[in-house]
Coordinates of C-alpha atoms and ligand atoms in Angstrom, one line a residue:
X15 CA 36.3 126.9 161.1
X16 CA 38.6 124.1 161.0
X17 CA 37.9 121.2 158.5
X18 CA 37.1 117.8 160.0
X19 CA 40.2 115.9 158.7
X20 CA 39.8 112.7 157.1
X21 CA 43.5 111.9 156.1
X22 CA 42.7 108.5 154.9
X23 CA 40.4 109.6 152.1
X24 CA 41.4 111.3 148.9
X25 CA 39.5 112.9 146.1
X26 CA 40.2 111.2 142.7
X27 CA 39.0 112.6 139.5
X28 CA 37.9 110.4 136.6
X29 CA 38.4 112.3 133.3
X30 CA 37.6 112.2 129.7
X31 CA 38.6 114.8 127.0
X32 CA 35.5 115.8 124.9
X33 CA 35.1 116.7 121.3
X34 CA 36.0 120.3 121.9
X35 CA 39.3 119.1 123.4
X36 CA 38.0 120.0 127.0
X37 CA 38.7 117.6 129.7
X38 CA 36.0 117.0 132.0
X39 CA 34.8 114.4 134.7
X40 CA 33.9 113.8 138.2
X41 CA 35.8 113.5 141.5
X42 CA 35.1 110.5 143.8
X43 CA 35.9 110.7 147.5
X44 CA 37.3 107.4 148.8
X45 CA 39.8 105.6 151.1
X46 CA 43.2 106.1 149.5
X47 CA 43.9 102.4 150.0
X48 CA 40.8 101.3 148.3
X49 CA 42.3 101.6 144.8
X50 CA 40.9 103.2 142.0
X51 CA 37.2 102.8 140.9
X52 CA 36.7 100.8 137.7
X53 CA 34.6 103.7 136.5
X54 CA 32.0 106.4 137.0
X55 CA 28.8 107.3 135.5
X56 CA 28.6 109.8 132.8
X57 CA 26.2 111.3 130.2
X58 CA 26.8 110.9 126.4
X59 CA 25.7 114.4 125.5
X60 CA 28.7 115.7 127.6
X61 CA 31.0 114.7 124.7
X62 CA 29.4 117.6 122.6
X63 CA 29.3 120.3 125.0
X64 CA 30.6 123.4 123.2
X65 CA 33.7 125.4 124.6
X66 CA 31.1 128.0 125.6
X67 CA 29.1 125.4 127.8
X68 CA 26.2 125.3 125.5
X69 CA 24.7 122.1 123.7
X70 CA 23.4 121.8 120.1
X71 CA 19.7 121.4 120.0
X72 CA 18.3 119.0 119.1
X73 CA 20.9 116.4 119.9
X74 CA 20.9 112.6 119.5
X75 CA 20.1 111.9 123.2
X76 CA 17.7 114.7 124.2
X77 CA 17.4 114.5 128.1
X78 CA 18.2 110.7 128.0
X79 CA 21.2 108.7 127.9
X80 CA 23.8 107.2 130.4
X81 CA 27.3 105.8 130.0
X82 CA 30.4 105.0 132.0
X83 CA 33.8 106.5 132.1
X84 CA 36.0 103.4 132.4
X85 CA 39.3 103.9 134.2
X86 CA 42.5 103.3 132.5
X87 CA 44.5 102.7 135.8
X88 CA 47.9 103.1 133.9
X89 CA 47.0 106.7 133.3
X90 CA 46.7 107.6 137.1
X91 CA 48.4 111.0 137.9
X92 CA 48.9 111.6 141.7
X93 CA 51.1 114.6 142.3
X94 CA 51.3 117.6 144.8
X95 CA 50.6 120.7 143.0
X96 CA 52.8 122.6 145.3
X97 CA 54.9 121.0 148.1
X98 CA 52.4 122.1 150.8
X99 CA 49.5 122.4 148.5
X100 CA 46.8 120.1 147.4
X101 CA 47.4 116.7 145.6
X102 CA 46.0 116.5 142.1
X103 CA 44.9 112.8 141.7
X104 CA 43.1 111.8 138.4
X105 CA 42.9 109.1 136.0
X106 CA 42.0 109.2 132.2
X107 CA 39.0 107.2 131.1
X108 CA 37.5 105.7 128.0
X109 CA 33.8 106.0 127.4
X110 CA 31.6 102.9 127.3
X111 CA 28.0 101.9 127.6
X112 CA 26.6 100.5 130.9
X113 CA 27.8 97.0 130.0
X114 CA 31.3 98.2 129.3
X115 CA 31.1 98.1 125.6
X116 CA 32.4 100.8 123.3
X117 CA 29.4 102.8 122.1
X118 CA 31.2 104.6 119.3
X119 CA 31.7 107.9 121.2
X120 CA 35.2 107.4 122.6
X121 CA 38.0 109.2 120.8
X122 CA 40.6 107.5 122.8
X123 CA 39.1 104.1 121.6
X124 CA 39.4 105.3 118.1
X125 CA 43.2 105.8 118.5
X126 CA 43.5 102.2 120.0
X127 CA 41.6 100.8 117.0
X128 CA 44.0 102.5 114.6
X129 CA 47.1 101.4 116.7
X130 CA 45.7 97.8 116.5
X131 CA 45.3 97.9 112.8
X132 CA 48.9 99.1 112.4
X133 CA 50.0 96.4 114.8
X134 CA 48.4 93.9 112.6
X135 CA 50.8 95.1 109.9
X136 CA 53.6 94.8 112.4
X137 CA 54.0 98.5 112.6
X138 CA 54.2 100.7 115.8
X139 CA 53.8 104.4 115.8
X140 CA 55.8 106.5 118.2
X141 CA 54.4 110.2 118.7
X142 CA 54.9 113.3 120.6
X143 CA 52.9 116.4 121.0
X144 CA 54.9 119.7 120.9
X145 CA 52.7 122.4 122.4
X146 CA 52.9 126.1 122.3
X147 CA 51.1 128.2 124.8
X148 CA 50.7 131.7 126.3
X149 CA 51.9 132.3 129.9
X150 CA 51.4 135.4 132.0
X151 CA 52.6 135.4 135.6
X152 CA 52.1 138.2 138.2
X153 CA 54.5 141.1 137.3
X154 CA 55.5 139.5 134.0
X155 CA 53.5 141.0 131.3
X156 CA 55.9 140.6 128.5
X157 CA 58.4 142.9 126.8
X158 CA 61.1 140.3 126.6
X159 CA 62.6 139.1 123.3
X160 CA 61.6 136.0 121.6
X161 CA 63.7 132.9 122.5
X162 CA 65.5 135.0 125.1
X163 CA 67.2 133.9 128.2
X164 CA 66.0 137.0 129.8
X165 CA 62.3 135.6 129.6
X166 CA 63.4 132.1 130.7
X167 CA 65.1 133.6 133.8
X168 CA 62.3 135.9 134.6
X169 CA 59.9 132.9 134.8
X170 CA 62.0 131.0 137.3
X171 CA 61.3 129.3 139.7
X172 CA 58.0 128.7 138.0
X173 CA 59.4 126.9 135.0
X174 CA 61.8 124.5 136.9
X175 CA 58.9 123.7 139.4
X176 CA 56.6 123.2 136.6
X177 CA 59.0 120.7 134.8
X178 CA 59.4 118.8 138.2
X179 CA 55.6 118.5 138.4
X180 CA 55.4 117.3 134.8
X181 CA 58.1 114.7 135.6
X182 CA 56.3 113.5 138.7
X183 CA 53.2 113.1 136.6
X184 CA 55.0 110.8 134.3
X185 CA 54.8 112.8 131.0
X186 CA 58.6 112.9 130.5
X187 CA 59.0 116.6 129.7
X188 CA 62.1 117.6 127.6
X189 CA 62.1 121.3 126.9
X190 CA 60.5 124.4 128.0
X191 CA 61.5 127.3 125.9
X192 CA 60.5 131.0 125.5
X193 CA 58.9 131.0 122.0
X194 CA 59.0 133.8 119.4
X195 CA 55.9 135.9 120.5
X196 CA 55.5 137.9 123.7
X197 CA 54.4 135.6 126.6
X198 CA 54.6 132.5 124.4
X199 CA 56.3 129.3 125.6
X200 CA 56.7 125.8 124.0
X201 CA 56.7 122.4 125.9
X202 CA 58.1 119.3 124.4
X203 CA 57.8 115.8 125.8
X204 CA 59.6 112.5 124.9
X205 CA 57.9 110.5 122.3
X206 CA 56.0 107.4 123.2
X207 CA 54.0 104.6 121.6
X208 CA 50.4 104.3 121.0
X209 CA 47.8 106.3 122.7
X210 CA 50.3 107.5 125.3
X211 CA 51.4 110.7 123.5
X212 CA 47.8 112.0 123.4
X213 CA 47.4 111.1 127.1
X214 CA 50.4 113.2 127.8
X215 CA 49.1 116.1 125.8
X216 CA 46.0 116.1 127.9
X217 CA 47.8 115.6 131.2
X218 CA 50.5 118.3 130.4
X219 CA 47.8 120.9 129.5
X220 CA 45.8 120.4 132.8
X221 CA 49.0 120.7 134.9
X222 CA 50.4 123.8 132.9
X223 CA 47.1 125.5 133.5
X224 CA 46.7 124.5 137.1
X225 CA 50.1 125.3 138.0
X226 CA 50.1 128.8 136.4
X227 CA 46.6 129.5 138.1
X228 CA 48.2 128.5 141.4
X229 CA 51.0 130.9 140.8
X230 CA 48.6 133.7 140.3
X231 CA 49.0 133.8 136.6
X232 CA 47.3 132.3 133.5
X233 CA 48.3 129.9 130.8
X234 CA 46.3 129.3 127.7
X235 CA 46.7 126.9 124.9
X236 CA 44.6 128.8 122.5
X237 CA 45.7 129.0 118.8
X238 CA 45.8 132.7 118.8
X239 CA 46.0 135.5 121.4
X240 CA 45.8 138.5 119.1
X241 CA 44.0 138.8 115.7
X242 CA 46.6 138.9 113.1
X243 CA 49.3 137.8 115.5
X244 CA 51.5 134.7 116.0
X245 CA 49.8 131.5 116.5
X246 CA 50.3 128.8 119.1
X247 CA 50.4 125.4 117.5
X248 CA 50.4 121.8 118.5
X249 CA 53.0 120.0 116.3
X250 CA 52.7 116.2 116.2
X251 CA 55.8 114.3 115.7
X252 CA 55.5 110.8 114.2
X253 CA 57.9 107.9 113.5
X254 CA 57.2 104.2 112.6
X255 CA 58.8 101.2 114.1
X256 CA 58.6 97.4 113.7
X257 CA 58.0 95.0 116.5
X258 CA 61.6 94.5 117.3
X259 CA 62.4 98.2 117.8
X260 CA 63.7 99.0 114.5
X261 CA 63.0 102.2 112.7
X262 CA 60.9 102.0 109.6
X263 CA 60.6 105.6 108.4
X264 CA 64.0 106.1 107.0
X265 CA 66.1 104.8 104.2
X266 CA 69.2 106.6 103.0
X267 CA 68.5 105.6 99.4
X268 CA 64.8 107.0 99.5
X269 CA 63.7 110.3 98.3
X270 CA 64.4 112.8 101.1
X271 CA 65.4 109.9 103.2
X272 CA 61.9 108.3 103.3
X273 CA 61.6 104.6 103.1
X274 CA 59.0 103.2 100.8
X275 CA 56.5 102.7 103.7
X276 CA 57.4 106.1 105.1
X277 CA 56.5 107.7 101.7
X278 CA 53.1 105.8 101.6
X279 CA 52.4 106.9 105.3
X280 CA 53.1 110.4 104.5
X281 CA 51.3 110.4 101.3
X282 CA 48.1 109.0 103.2
X283 CA 48.4 112.1 105.5
X284 CA 48.8 114.5 102.6
X285 CA 45.9 113.1 100.6
X286 CA 43.5 113.5 103.6
X287 CA 44.9 116.7 104.9
X288 CA 41.8 119.0 104.1
X289 CA 39.4 116.6 105.9
X290 CA 42.0 116.0 108.8
X291 CA 41.7 119.7 109.6
X292 CA 38.3 119.1 110.9
X293 CA 40.0 116.7 113.6
X294 CA 43.2 118.7 114.2
X295 CA 42.2 122.3 113.9
X296 CA 38.6 121.9 114.9
X297 CA 37.5 125.2 116.2
X298 CA 36.6 128.5 114.7
X299 CA 39.7 130.2 115.8
X300 CA 41.9 127.5 114.4
X301 CA 41.4 129.1 111.0
X302 CA 42.6 132.5 112.2
X303 CA 46.0 130.6 112.8
X304 CA 46.2 128.5 109.7
X305 CA 47.3 131.3 107.4
X306 CA 50.5 131.7 105.2
X307 CA 53.7 133.4 106.5
X308 CA 53.2 132.3 110.1
X309 CA 55.0 129.0 110.1
X310 CA 51.5 127.6 111.0
X311 CA 50.9 125.9 107.6
X312 CA 48.4 126.9 105.1
X313 CA 48.6 124.3 102.2
X314 CA 48.0 120.6 101.7
X315 CA 51.8 119.8 101.2
X316 CA 54.8 118.0 102.6
X317 CA 58.2 119.7 102.7
X318 CA 61.7 118.9 103.7
X319 CA 62.5 121.0 106.8
X320 CA 59.9 123.6 105.6
X321 CA 58.0 125.2 108.4
X322 CA 55.3 126.4 105.9
X323 CA 54.5 122.9 105.0
X324 CA 51.7 121.0 106.9
X325 CA 53.8 117.9 107.0
X326 CA 57.4 118.6 107.6
X327 CA 60.4 116.1 107.3
X328 CA 62.3 117.1 110.4
X329 CA 66.1 117.7 110.7
X330 CA 68.5 115.1 111.9
X331 CA 71.8 115.4 113.4
X332 CA 75.1 113.8 112.5
X333 CA 76.0 111.3 109.7
X334 CA 75.7 107.9 111.2
X335 CA 73.0 106.2 109.2
X336 CA 71.8 104.1 112.3
X337 CA 71.5 107.1 114.4
X338 CA 69.7 109.1 111.6
X339 CA 67.3 106.4 111.2
X340 CA 66.4 106.5 115.0
X341 CA 66.0 110.3 114.9
X342 CA 64.0 110.5 111.7
X343 CA 60.5 111.7 112.2
X344 CA 57.7 113.7 110.4
X345 CA 55.9 116.6 112.0
X346 CA 52.2 117.4 111.3
X347 CA 51.8 121.1 111.8
X348 CA 48.2 122.1 111.4
X349 CA 46.9 121.0 114.8
X350 CA 46.1 123.1 117.9
X351 CA 45.0 122.6 121.4
X352 CA 41.4 123.3 120.6
X353 CA 41.3 119.8 119.0
X354 CA 40.8 116.6 120.9
X355 CA 44.3 115.0 120.9
X356 CA 42.9 111.7 120.4
X357 CA 41.0 112.8 117.2
X358 CA 44.3 114.4 116.1
X359 CA 46.3 111.3 116.6
X360 CA 43.7 108.8 115.4
X361 CA 43.0 111.0 112.3
X362 CA 46.7 111.1 111.4
X363 CA 47.1 107.3 111.8
X364 CA 43.9 106.5 109.9
X365 CA 45.3 108.6 107.0
X366 CA 48.7 107.2 107.1
X367 CA 47.3 103.6 107.2
X368 CA 45.2 104.4 104.1
X369 CA 48.4 105.6 102.4
X370 CA 50.3 102.3 103.5
X371 CA 47.4 100.0 102.4
X372 CA 47.1 101.6 99.0
X373 CA 50.8 101.9 98.5
X374 CA 50.5 105.6 97.9
X375 CA 53.5 107.1 96.1
X376 CA 55.9 109.8 97.4
X377 CA 54.0 113.1 97.7
X378 CA 55.7 116.1 95.8
X379 CA 58.1 118.0 98.2
X380 CA 57.4 121.6 98.5
X381 CA 60.6 123.1 99.8
X382 CA 59.7 126.9 99.8
X383 CA 56.7 128.8 101.2
X384 CA 53.8 127.5 99.0
X385 CA 51.9 130.9 99.2
X386 CA 54.8 132.5 97.1
X387 CA 54.6 129.7 94.4
X388 CA 52.9 130.3 91.1
X389 CA 49.2 128.9 91.0
X390 CA 50.2 126.7 88.1
X391 CA 53.0 125.1 90.1
X392 CA 50.7 124.3 93.0
X393 CA 48.1 122.9 90.8
X394 CA 50.7 120.6 89.0
X395 CA 51.9 119.3 92.5
X396 CA 48.2 118.9 93.6
X397 CA 48.7 121.4 96.4
X398 CA 45.6 123.3 97.6
X399 CA 45.0 125.9 100.4
X400 CA 43.8 124.2 103.6
X401 CA 40.2 124.8 104.5
X402 CA 39.9 128.5 105.6
X403 CA 37.0 127.9 108.0
X404 CA 35.7 125.3 110.4
X405 CA 32.5 124.7 108.2
X406 CA 34.7 124.3 105.2
X407 CA 36.8 121.6 107.1
X408 CA 33.6 119.9 108.2
X409 CA 32.5 119.7 104.6
X410 CA 35.7 118.1 103.7
X411 CA 35.5 115.6 106.5
X412 CA 32.0 114.6 105.6
X413 CA 33.1 113.9 102.1
X414 CA 36.0 111.8 103.2
X415 CA 34.7 108.3 103.3
X416 CA 37.9 106.7 104.6
X417 CA 38.2 109.0 107.6
X418 CA 34.4 108.8 108.4
X419 CA 34.7 105.0 108.4
X420 CA 37.7 105.0 110.7
X421 CA 36.0 107.3 113.0
X422 CA 32.7 105.5 113.1
X423 CA 29.3 106.9 112.4
X424 CA 28.5 107.9 116.1
X425 CA 31.7 109.9 116.4
X426 CA 31.3 111.6 113.0
X427 CA 27.7 112.4 113.7
X428 CA 28.6 113.9 117.1
X429 CA 31.5 115.8 115.8
X430 CA 29.7 117.4 113.1
X431 CA 26.8 118.4 115.2
X432 CA 29.0 119.9 118.0
X433 CA 31.2 121.7 115.6
X434 CA 28.5 123.3 113.5
X435 CA 26.8 124.3 116.6
X436 CA 30.2 126.1 117.7
X437 CA 30.6 127.6 114.2
X438 CA 27.1 129.1 114.6
X439 CA 27.8 130.5 118.1
X440 CA 31.0 132.2 117.0
X441 CA 29.5 133.8 113.9
X442 CA 28.5 136.8 116.0
X443 CA 32.1 137.5 117.2
X444 CA 34.8 139.3 115.3
X445 CA 38.5 138.1 115.5
X446 CA 39.4 140.1 118.5
X447 CA 36.4 138.7 120.4
X448 CA 37.3 135.1 119.3
X449 CA 40.8 135.6 120.6
X450 CA 39.5 136.7 124.0
X451 CA 36.8 134.1 124.3
X452 CA 39.0 131.1 123.4
X453 CA 42.0 132.2 125.3
X454 CA 39.8 132.3 128.4
X455 CA 38.8 128.7 127.9
X456 CA 41.8 126.9 126.6
Ligands
LIG13 N1 54.0 129.2 116.2 C1 53.9 128.5 115.0 C2 52.6 127.8 114.9 O1 51.6 128.5 114.9 C3 55.1 127.5 114.9 C4 56.5 128.1 115.2 C5 57.6 126.9 115.2 O2 58.0 126.5 114.1 O3 57.8 126.4 116.3 O4 52.5 126.8 114.6
LIG14 MG1 57.6 126.3 118.2

């Protein structure tokens, strides 16, 4: 039966990413020339739905509660999924109460608060989320070497079309590469200021999954596909800039090239690392990835170009100091895509801010695999194993007064409740089952 055509109306989705890192929302049917709605109705308890679509009971709202998804028009994405296929049209939103006020549940607003606090100190943060993922396409089940051109070529024209889609969506894609493990890829995007890097993480994941599905395949950003195997991480690159566009992180005379303010910012992140894991590696399966010898990071330390360190000072090219200063950035490696990108970014900024405010000194540099260093050396450097389970990370977060205050009581309460519920659900599953379940969802 032919569909009645209504060419002048269009379905626009209003979206928010919940505390499980899942982007949810509603579609509104309206005339295309009407412009975006200022927001749509929403339910606060939706923020704490588990990845397995269950809700902790009891929860703070019971069967009550209403709020709004408030549209951020600047985030509108409107792209054709395929040249003759459907348009994907969506905007990202903040969560507010019915009067438009922040009700403490919005992870995106948390990032904005941290960005404003930094701006009050005349500091701007540039960030980029580098994301690894698993991709299977029809007839392409693996068997190609890591980083190989063979794998890249076999995924054409999928890869080039995907990059075009990402470009049209405004996320400024940079690289798409065949990663080390079978069926593993990595996507990088240009760095951007403020909340935009986290928005780009959200948009790019949705588009990669949608486009892979359209191609008859499957893309998953789950941190682990096979128990004991290679992980897929989200590495967050950060650099600091002043209001005039001058880089602040680098000083050729500073230890490992870090300026005084850079040292303090990094020290803040290192000092809060165990608690940060609750925000950046916030699912049960995250802890199957955060193990030594996988370049996924497993210890609370910073290292100079060390891929086993949770905070890595990244390499720079060339010898011109001005160019080096602009390239210089640090990479936080203990994140994955089961975490809400706004909690990841906001948490890192809150921790870094604390380092700057307390003028924290340079953290010790760990430039080899920490799991191979003697216990005594680790103790002297104040280096610990990262939490080894989600409940352990949540305990650390609850004890971290600084991060709890930055997040606000409502967000902490909601996160702890949702994540303890998720941990309970998963307790019945072994590592293989966890891999299957999370890969199907993320
Ligand atoms: N796949 C590794 C991880 O779990 C990272 C490998 C790399 O350095 O790109 O984070
Ligand atoms: Mg990688």
